[in-house]
Coordinates of C-alpha atoms and ligand atoms in Angstrom, one line a residue:
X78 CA 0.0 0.0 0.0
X79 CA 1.2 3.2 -0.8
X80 CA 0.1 6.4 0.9
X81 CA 0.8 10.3 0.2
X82 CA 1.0 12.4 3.8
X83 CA 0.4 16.0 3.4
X84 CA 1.6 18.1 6.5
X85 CA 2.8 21.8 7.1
X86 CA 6.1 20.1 9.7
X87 CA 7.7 17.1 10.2
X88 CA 10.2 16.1 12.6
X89 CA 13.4 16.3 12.2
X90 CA 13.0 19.0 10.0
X91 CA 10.3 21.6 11.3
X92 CA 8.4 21.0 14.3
X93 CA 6.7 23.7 16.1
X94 CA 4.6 21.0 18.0
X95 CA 3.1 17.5 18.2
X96 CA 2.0 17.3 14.6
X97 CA 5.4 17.4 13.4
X98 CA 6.0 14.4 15.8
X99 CA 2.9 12.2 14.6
X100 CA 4.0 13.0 10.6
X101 CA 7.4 12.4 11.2
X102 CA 6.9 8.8 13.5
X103 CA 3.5 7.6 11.4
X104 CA 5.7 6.8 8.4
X105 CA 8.5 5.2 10.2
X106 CA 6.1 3.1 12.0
X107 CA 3.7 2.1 8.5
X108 CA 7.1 1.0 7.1
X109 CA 8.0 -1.0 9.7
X110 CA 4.5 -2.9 8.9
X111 CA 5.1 -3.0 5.5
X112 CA 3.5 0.3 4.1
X113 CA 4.6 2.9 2.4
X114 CA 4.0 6.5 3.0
X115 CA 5.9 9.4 1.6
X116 CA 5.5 13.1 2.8
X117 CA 4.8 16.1 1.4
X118 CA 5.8 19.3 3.3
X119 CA 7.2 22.8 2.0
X120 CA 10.6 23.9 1.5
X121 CA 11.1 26.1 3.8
X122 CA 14.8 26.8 4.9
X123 CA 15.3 24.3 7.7
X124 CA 14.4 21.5 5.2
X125 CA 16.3 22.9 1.8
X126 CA 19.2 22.9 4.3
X127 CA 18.5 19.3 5.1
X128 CA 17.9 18.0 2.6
X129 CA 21.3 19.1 0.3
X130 CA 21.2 15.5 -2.0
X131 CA 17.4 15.7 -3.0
X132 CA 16.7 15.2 -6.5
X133 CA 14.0 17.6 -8.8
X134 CA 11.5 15.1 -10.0
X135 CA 8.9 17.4 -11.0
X136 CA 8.9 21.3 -11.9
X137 CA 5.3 23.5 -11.5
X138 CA 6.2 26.4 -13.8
X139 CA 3.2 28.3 -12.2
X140 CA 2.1 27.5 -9.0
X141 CA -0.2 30.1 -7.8
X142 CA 2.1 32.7 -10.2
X143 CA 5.2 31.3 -8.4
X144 CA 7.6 28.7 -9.8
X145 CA 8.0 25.7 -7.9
X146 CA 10.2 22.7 -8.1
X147 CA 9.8 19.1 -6.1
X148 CA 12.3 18.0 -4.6
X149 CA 12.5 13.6 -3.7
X150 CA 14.6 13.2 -0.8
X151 CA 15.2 10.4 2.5
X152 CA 15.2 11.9 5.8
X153 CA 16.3 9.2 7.9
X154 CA 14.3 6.8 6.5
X155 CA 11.7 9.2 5.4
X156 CA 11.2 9.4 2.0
X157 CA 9.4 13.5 1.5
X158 CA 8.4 15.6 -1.7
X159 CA 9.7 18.9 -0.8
X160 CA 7.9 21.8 -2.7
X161 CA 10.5 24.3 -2.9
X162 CA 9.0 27.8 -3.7
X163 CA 10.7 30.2 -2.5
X164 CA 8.2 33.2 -3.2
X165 CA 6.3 31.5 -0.2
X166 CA 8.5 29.5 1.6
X167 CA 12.0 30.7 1.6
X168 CA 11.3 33.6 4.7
X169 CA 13.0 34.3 8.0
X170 CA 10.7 32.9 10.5
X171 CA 8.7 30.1 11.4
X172 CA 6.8 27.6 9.1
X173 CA 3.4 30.2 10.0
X174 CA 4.7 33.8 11.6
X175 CA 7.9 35.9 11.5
X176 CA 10.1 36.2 14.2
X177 CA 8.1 38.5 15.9
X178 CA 5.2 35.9 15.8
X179 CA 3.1 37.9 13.2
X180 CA 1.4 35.7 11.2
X181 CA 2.2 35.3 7.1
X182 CA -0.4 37.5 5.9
X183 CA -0.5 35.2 2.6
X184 CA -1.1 32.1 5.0
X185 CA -4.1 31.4 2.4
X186 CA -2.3 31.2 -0.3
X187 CA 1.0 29.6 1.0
X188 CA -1.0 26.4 2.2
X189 CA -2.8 26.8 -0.7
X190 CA -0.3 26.3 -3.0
X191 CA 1.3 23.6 -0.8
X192 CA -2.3 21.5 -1.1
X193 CA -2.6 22.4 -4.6
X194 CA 1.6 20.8 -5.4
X195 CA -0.1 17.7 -3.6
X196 CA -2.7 17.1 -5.3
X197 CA -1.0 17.1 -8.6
X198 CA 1.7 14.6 -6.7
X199 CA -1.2 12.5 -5.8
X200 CA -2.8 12.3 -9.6
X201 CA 0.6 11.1 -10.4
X202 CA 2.6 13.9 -11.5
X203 CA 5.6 12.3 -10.7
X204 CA 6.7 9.7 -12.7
X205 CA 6.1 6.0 -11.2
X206 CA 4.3 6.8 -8.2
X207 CA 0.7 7.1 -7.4
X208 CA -0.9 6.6 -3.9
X209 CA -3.4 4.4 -2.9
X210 CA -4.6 6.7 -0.4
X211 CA -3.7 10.7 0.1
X212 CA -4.2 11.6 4.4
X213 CA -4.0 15.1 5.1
X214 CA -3.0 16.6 8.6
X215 CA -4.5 19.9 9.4
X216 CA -6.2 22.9 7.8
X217 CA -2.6 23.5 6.2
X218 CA -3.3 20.3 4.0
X219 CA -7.0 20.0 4.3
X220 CA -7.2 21.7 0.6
X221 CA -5.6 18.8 -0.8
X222 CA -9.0 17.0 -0.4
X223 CA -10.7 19.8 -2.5
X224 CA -7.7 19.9 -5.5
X225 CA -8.2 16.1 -5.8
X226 CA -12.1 16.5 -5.6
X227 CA -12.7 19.2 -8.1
X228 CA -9.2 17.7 -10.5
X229 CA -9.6 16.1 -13.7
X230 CA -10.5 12.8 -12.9
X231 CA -11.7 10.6 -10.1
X232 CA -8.8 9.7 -7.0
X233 CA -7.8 7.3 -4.3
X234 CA -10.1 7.8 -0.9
X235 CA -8.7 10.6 1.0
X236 CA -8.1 11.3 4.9
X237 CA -8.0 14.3 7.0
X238 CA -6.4 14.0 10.5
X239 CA -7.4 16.9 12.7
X240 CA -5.0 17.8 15.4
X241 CA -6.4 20.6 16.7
X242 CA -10.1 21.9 16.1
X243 CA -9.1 25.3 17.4
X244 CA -6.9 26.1 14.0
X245 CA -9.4 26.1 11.0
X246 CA -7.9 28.3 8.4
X247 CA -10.6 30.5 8.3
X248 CA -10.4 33.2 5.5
X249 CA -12.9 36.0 4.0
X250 CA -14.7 34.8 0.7
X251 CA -12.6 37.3 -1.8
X252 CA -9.8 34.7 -1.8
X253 CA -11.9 32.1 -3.6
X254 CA -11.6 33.6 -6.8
X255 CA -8.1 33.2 -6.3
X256 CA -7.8 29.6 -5.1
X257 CA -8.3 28.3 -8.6
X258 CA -11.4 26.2 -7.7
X259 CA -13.9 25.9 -10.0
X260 CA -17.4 28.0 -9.2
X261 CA -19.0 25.1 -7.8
X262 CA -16.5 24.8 -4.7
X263 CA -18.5 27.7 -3.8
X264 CA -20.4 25.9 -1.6
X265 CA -22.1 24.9 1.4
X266 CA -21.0 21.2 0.8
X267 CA -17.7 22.4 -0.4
X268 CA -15.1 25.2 1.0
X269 CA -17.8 27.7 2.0
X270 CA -18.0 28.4 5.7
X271 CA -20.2 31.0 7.0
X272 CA -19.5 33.6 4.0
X273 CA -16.0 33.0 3.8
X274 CA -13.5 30.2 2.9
X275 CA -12.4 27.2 5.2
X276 CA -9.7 25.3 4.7
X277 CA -10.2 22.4 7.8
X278 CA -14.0 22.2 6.9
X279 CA -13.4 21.6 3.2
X280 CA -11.2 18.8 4.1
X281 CA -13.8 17.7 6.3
X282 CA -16.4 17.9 3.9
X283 CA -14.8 16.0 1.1
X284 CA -12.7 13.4 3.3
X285 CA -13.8 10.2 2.8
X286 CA -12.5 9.7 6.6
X287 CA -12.0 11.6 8.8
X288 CA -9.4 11.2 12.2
X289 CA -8.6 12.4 15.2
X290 CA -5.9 12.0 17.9
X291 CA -8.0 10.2 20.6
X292 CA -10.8 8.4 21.3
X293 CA -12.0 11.0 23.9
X294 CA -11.5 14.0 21.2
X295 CA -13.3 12.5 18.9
X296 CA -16.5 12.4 21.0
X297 CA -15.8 15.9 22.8
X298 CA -15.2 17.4 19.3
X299 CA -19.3 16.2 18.6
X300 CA -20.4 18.1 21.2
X301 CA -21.9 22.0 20.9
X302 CA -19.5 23.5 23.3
X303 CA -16.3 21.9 22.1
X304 CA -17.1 21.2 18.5
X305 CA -15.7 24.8 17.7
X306 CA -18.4 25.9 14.7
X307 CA -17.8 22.5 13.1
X308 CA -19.3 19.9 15.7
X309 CA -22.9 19.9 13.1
X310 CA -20.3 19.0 10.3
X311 CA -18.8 16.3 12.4
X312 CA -22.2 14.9 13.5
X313 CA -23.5 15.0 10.2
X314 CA -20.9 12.7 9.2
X315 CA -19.8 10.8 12.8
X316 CA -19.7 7.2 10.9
X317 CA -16.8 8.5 8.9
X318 CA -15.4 10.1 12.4
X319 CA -12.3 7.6 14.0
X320 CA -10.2 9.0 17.3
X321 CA -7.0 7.2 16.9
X322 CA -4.5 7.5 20.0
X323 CA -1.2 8.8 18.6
X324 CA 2.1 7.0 19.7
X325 CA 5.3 8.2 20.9
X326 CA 8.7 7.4 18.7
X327 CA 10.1 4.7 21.2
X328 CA 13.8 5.2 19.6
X329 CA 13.6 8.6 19.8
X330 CA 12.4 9.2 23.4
X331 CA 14.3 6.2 25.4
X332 CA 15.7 7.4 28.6
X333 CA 17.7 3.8 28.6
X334 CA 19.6 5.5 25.3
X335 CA 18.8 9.3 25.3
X336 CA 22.1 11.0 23.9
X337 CA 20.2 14.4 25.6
X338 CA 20.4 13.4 29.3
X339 CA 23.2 13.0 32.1
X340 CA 22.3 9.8 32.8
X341 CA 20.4 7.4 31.3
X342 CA 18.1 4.4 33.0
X343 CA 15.5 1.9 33.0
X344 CA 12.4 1.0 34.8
X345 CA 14.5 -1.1 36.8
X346 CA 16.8 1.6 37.5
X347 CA 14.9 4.7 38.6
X348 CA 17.0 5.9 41.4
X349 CA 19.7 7.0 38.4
X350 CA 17.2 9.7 37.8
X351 CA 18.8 11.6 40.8
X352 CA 21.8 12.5 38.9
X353 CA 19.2 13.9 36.1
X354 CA 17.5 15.5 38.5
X355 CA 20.7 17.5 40.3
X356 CA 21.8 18.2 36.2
X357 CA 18.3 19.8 36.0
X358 CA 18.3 21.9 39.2
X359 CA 21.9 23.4 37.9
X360 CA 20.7 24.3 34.5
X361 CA 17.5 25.7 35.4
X362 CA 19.0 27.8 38.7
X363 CA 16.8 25.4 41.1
X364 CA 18.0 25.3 44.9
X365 CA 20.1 22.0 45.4
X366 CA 17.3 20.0 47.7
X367 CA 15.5 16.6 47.6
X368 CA 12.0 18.1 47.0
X369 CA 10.1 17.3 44.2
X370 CA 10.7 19.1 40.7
X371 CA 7.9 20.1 38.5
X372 CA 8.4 20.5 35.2
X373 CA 6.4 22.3 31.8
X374 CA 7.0 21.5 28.1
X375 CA 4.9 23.5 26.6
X376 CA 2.9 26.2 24.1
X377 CA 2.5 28.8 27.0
X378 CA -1.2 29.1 25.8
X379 CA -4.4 29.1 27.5
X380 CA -5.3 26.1 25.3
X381 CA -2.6 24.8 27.6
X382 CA -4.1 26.3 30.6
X383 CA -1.2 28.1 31.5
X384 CA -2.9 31.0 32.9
X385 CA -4.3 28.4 35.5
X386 CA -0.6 26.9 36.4
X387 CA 0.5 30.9 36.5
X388 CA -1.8 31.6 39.3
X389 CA -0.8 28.3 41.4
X390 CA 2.5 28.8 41.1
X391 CA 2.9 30.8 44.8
X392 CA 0.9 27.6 46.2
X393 CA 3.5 25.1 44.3
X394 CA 6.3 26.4 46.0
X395 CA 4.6 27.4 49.3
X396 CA 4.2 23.5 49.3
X397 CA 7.9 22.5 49.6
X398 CA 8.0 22.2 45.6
X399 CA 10.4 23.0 42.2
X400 CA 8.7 23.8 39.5
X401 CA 11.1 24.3 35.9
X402 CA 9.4 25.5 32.8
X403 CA 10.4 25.7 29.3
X404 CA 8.3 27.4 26.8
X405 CA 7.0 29.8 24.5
X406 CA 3.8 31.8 23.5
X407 CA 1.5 34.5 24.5
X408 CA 4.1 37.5 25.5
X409 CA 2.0 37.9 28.9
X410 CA 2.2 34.3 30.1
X411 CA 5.8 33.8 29.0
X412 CA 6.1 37.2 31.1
X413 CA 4.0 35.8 34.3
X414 CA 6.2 32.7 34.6
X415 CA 9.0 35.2 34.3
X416 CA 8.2 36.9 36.8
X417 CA 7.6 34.0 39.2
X418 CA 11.3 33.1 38.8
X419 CA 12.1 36.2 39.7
X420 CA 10.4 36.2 43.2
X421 CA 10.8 32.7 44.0
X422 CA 14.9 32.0 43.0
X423 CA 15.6 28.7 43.6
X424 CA 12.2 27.2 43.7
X425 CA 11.5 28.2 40.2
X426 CA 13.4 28.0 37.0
X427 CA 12.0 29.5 33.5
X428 CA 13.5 29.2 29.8
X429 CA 11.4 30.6 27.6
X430 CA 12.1 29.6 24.0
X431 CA 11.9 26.6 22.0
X432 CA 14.6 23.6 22.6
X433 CA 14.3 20.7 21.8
X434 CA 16.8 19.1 23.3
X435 CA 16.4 20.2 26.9
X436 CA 12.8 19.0 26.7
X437 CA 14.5 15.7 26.9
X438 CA 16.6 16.9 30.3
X439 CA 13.0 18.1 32.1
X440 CA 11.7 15.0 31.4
X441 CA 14.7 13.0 32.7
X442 CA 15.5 15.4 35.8
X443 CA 11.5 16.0 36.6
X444 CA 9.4 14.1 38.7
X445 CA 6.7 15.2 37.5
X446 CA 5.3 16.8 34.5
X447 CA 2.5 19.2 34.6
X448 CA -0.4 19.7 31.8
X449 CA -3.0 21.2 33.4
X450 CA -4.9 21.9 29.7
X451 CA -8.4 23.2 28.9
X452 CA -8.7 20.8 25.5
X453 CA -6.3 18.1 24.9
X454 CA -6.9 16.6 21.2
X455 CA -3.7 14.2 22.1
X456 CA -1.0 15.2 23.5
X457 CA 2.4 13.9 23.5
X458 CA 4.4 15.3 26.6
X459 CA 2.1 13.2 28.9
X460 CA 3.1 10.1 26.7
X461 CA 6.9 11.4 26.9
X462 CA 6.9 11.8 30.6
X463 CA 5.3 8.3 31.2
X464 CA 8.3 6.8 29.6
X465 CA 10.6 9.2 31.3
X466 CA 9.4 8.2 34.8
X467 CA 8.7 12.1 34.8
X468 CA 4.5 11.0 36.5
X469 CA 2.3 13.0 34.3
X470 CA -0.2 15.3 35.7
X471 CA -3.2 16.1 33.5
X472 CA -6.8 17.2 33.0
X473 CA -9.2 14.8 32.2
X474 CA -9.8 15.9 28.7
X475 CA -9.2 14.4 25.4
X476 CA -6.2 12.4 24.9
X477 CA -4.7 13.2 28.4
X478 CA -7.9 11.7 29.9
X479 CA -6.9 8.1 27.3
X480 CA -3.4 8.0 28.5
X481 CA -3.4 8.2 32.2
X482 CA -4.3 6.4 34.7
X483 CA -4.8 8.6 37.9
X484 CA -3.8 7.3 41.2
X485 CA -7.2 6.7 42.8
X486 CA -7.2 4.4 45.7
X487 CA -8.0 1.4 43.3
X488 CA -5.8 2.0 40.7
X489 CA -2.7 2.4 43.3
X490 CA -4.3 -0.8 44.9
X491 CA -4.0 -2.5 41.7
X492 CA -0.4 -1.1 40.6
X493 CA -2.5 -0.1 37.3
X494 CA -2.2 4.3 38.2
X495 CA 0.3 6.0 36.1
X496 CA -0.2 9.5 37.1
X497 CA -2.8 12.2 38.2
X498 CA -6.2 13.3 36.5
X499 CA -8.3 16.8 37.7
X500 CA -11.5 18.1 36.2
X501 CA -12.4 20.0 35.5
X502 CA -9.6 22.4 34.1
X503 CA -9.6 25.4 36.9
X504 CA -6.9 27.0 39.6
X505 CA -9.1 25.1 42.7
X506 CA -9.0 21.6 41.3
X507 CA -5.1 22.0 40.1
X508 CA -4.2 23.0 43.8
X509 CA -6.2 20.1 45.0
X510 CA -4.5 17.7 42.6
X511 CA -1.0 19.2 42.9
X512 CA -1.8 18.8 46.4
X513 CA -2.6 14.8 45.6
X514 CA 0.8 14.4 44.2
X515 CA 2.8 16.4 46.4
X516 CA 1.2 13.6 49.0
X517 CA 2.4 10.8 47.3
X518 CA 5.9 12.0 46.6
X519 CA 6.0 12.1 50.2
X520 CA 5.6 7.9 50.2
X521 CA 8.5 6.6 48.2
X522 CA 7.5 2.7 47.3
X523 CA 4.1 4.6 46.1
X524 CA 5.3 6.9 43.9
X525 CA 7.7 4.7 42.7
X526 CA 5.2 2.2 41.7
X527 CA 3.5 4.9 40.0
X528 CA 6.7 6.0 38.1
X529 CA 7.5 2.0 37.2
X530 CA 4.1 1.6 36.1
X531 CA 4.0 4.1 33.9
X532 CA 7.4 3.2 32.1
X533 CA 6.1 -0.2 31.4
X534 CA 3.2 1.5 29.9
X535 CA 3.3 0.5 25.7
X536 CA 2.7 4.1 23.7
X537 CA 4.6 2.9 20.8
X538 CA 3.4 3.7 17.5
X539 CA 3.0 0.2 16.2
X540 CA -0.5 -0.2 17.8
X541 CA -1.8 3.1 16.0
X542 CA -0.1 2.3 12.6
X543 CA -2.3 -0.7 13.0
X544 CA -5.4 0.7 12.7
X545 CA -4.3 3.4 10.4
X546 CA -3.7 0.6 8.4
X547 CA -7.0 -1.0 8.7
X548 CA -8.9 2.5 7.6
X549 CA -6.8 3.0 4.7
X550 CA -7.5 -1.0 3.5
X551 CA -11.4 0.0 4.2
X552 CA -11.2 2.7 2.5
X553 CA -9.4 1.0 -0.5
X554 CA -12.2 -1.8 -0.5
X555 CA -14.7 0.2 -0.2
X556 CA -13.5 2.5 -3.7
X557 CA -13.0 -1.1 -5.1
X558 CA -16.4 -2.1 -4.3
X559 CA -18.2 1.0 -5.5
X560 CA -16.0 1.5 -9.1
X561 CA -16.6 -2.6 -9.8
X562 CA -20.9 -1.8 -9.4
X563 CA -20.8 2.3 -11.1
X564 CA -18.0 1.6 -14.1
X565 CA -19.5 4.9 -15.7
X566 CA -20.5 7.1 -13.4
X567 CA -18.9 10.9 -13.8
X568 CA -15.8 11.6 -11.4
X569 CA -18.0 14.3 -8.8
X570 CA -20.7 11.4 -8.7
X571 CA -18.7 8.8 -8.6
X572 CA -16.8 10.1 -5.3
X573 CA -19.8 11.2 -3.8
X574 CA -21.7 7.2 -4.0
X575 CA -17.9 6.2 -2.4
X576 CA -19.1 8.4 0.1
X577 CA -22.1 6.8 1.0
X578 CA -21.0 3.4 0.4
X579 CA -21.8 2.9 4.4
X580 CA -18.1 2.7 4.9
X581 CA -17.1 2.0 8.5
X582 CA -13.4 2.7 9.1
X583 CA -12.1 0.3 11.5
Ligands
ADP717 P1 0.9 20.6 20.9 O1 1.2 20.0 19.6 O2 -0.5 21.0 21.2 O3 1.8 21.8 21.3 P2 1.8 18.1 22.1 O4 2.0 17.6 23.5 O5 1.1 17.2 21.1 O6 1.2 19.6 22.1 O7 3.3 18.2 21.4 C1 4.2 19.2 21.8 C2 5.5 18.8 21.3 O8 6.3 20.0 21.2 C3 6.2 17.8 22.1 O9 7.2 17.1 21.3 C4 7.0 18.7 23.1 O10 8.1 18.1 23.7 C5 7.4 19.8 22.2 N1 7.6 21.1 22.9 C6 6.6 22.0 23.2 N2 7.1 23.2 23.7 C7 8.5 23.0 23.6 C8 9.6 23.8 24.0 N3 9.5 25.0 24.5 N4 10.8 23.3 23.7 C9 11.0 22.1 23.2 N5 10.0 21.2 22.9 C10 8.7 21.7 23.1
GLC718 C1 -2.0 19.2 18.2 C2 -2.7 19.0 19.6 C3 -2.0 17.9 20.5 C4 -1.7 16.7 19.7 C5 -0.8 17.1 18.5 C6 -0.4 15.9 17.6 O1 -1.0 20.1 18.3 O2 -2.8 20.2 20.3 O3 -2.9 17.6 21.5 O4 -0.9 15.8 20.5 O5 -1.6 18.0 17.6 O6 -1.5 15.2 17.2

């Protein structure tokens, strides 16, 4: 089976968050199991300068007025399309804003373009290759869906993975002309969204599945007050609606082999987090104590409920606690945490910015990792501090609410808790629940259980492939099925009666 991945980051090249993760581990993982995905992300400089033996294979001489050229490379295993145009990807900044954070005013027609060099990959403008399947991540890629649906002639089933409801890519309705759609995308069953264009909700409408990152998600995501504008959409079509838990890349985060940390250890060997923990408290200015460090990896967003964690922070250190941060976002949260450092030296240690590799150190050093969030799709920090034996410390929403088992009475009865759930999200239940594990800390075979229990826990992306598997080979049957009993019917039709074939991804 071969599958096309369109996506806006990938790790190792560009990451501003877990998407890049999930596109850059989901292929690794399908080829493992014997499937074939190749990805599709823009050149932007980070990944030209990666990528220095990649071969043209296909040249667009006009791709929205711009000239692009693909470029076929292997990132460590990877195999990618890079759509090098640098009229709209070749900029000093991130992947969607400048360095000052402001967005890219021609967002529109950046991801635009990179959906529209997809689609044309997908219909086989590369010599030798065409997918069985094309899965789109995000609003970024969700126009894919509506190049393919409104090209020349009928394509392979289509997914759209949404990561995060709360981006859309909503735009105002003078950019349609401009998108090169034909009139009839002009429509409530196509990229119109109240009066203007949106990206995620065309891919939504024309998916012929559509994922998300978690079982939970994919429920709360159906409901009024967490369906974001889009939860009618999503009801309407629910059978074509699969949470799918992401997985963590086990080679990559492996504190038994992490090049990042002082030390490294097992399960077996949890007491070597000590000398991680003393390396963490020097880097991050922390008091040299035996109390229990916090730590935050993190989007410094109120998605994130950071504003909540801000407001504790007196009542974390009043309690004996460390607390280290590392992140980046809204100017006035970054500025709160700063400020905490400032009048609690010692107990509290910020970096703001973006580094990768010290995430690794907080999660090696910490014992335990805080993500008190307001909506949780997935999230992969909770998965990354189970494996760490850094206990995670989450809201019961979404994929956080999936992925840990709090330490109830029963579940520490049982050896089955993992870590510590609150609901819901506000400042009284994370002091309560802060105040749960500060308690437990304080009992050494318990918390240690907790920690050893949640190392053994299997995130690995092997189980996930799996039924990303299983939806693409349902979706493949299904087109099968439908071409073998309508031979003739016209390509718009023709994807429409795939769409009611009653198809039940796995
Ligand atoms: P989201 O994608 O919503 O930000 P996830 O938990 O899915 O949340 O993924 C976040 C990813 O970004 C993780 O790999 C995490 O380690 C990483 N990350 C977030 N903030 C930072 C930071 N400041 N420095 C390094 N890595 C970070
Ligand atoms: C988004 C979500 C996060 C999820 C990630 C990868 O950024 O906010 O919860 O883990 O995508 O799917």
């Amino acid at each position: 089976m071969k599958i096309l991945s369109v996506t806006s980051e990938m790790y190792p090249l560009v990451k501003t968050g877990g998407l890049a993760d999930v596109a850059g581990a989901l292929p690794l993982a399908l080829n493992k199991l014997g499937v074939e995905m190749r990805t599709v992300l823009p050149g932007y400089d980070p990944v030209l300068q990666h990528v220095t033996d990649a071969q043209p294979v296909l040249t667009i001489p006009s791709l929205f007025g711009e000239e692009a050229t693909v470029l076929d490379a292997v990132v460590d295993g990877r195999r990618i399309y890079v759509v090098e145009c640098p009229g709209f990807f070749r900029r000093a900044g991130g992947p969607y804003a400048d360095i000052s954070g402001q967005e890219w005013p021609d967002n529109w027609l950046r991801f635009a373009a990179l959906s529209k060099a997809a689609a044309m990959i997908a219909e086989g403008a590369i010599k030798d290759w065409v997918p069985d399947v094309v899965h789109a991540h995000d609003w970024q890629a969700a126009m894919t869906l509506a190049y393919l649906r409104h090209g020349q002639s009928p394509t392979m089933p289509t997914v759209i993975t949404i990561h995060n409801l709360a981006f859309q890519g909503r735009f105002g309705f003078d950019i349609f002309d401009k998108l090169e759609l034909p009139p009839q995308a002009w429509n409530v069953d196509g990229v119109e969204y109240y009066g203007g264009v949106g990206y995620l909700k065309a891919g939504l409408v024309y998916a012929d599945a559509i994922t998300t990152v978690s079982p939970t998600y994919a429920d709360e995501i159906r409901e009024h007050h967490n369906g974001m504008g889009l939860d009618g959409l999503l009801n309407g079509r629910s059978e074509r609606l699969n949470g799918i838990l992401n997985g963590i890349d086990n080679d990559q985060w492996d504190p038994s082999t992490d090049p990042h940390i002082k030390k490294t250890y097992t399960h077996n060997s949890i007491g070597q987090k000590q000398t991680n923990k003393r390396d963490l408290a020097a880097r991050m200015g922390l008091d040299k104590d035996d109390s229990p460090i916090l730590v935050v990896i993190s989007r410094l967003t109120w998605q994130k409920g950071m504003d909540l964690l801000a407001e504790v922070v007196d009542d974390i250190v009043r309690s004996g606690m460390r607390l280290a941060v590392l992140g980046t976002g809204d100017r006035m949260l970054e500025g709160a945490f700063l400020y905490a450092s400032d009048r609690h030296r010692g107990r509290v240690g910020v970096r703001i910015g973006y580094d990768e590799a010290f995430a690794h150190a907080l999660l090696a050093g910490g014992d335990g990792i805080l993500i008190p969030s307001r909506f949780e799709p997935c999230g992969l920090t909770q998965l990354y501090g189970l494996r760490y034996g850094c206990v995670p410390v989450v809201s019961r929403v979404g994929g956080l609410a999936d992925t840990v088992v709090d330490a109830n009475e029963a579940a520490i009865a049982a050896g089955a808790a993992t870590g510590f759930q609150f609901s819901p999200p506000d400042t009284y239940h994370l002091r309560k629940v802060i105040d749960r594990f500060s308690k437990i800390y304080a009992k050494p075979p318990q918390f240690k259980a907790i920690q050893r229990a949640g190392m053994k826990t299997d995130n690995a992306w092997s189980n996930s492939a799996s039924r990303y598997i299983a939806l693409y080979e349902n979706l493949i049957e299904a087109q099968s099925q439908c071409s073998q009993t309508m031979p003739s019917a016209p390509a718009s039709k023709k994807v429409e009666s795939r769409s009611k074939s009653g198809l039940q991804p796995s």
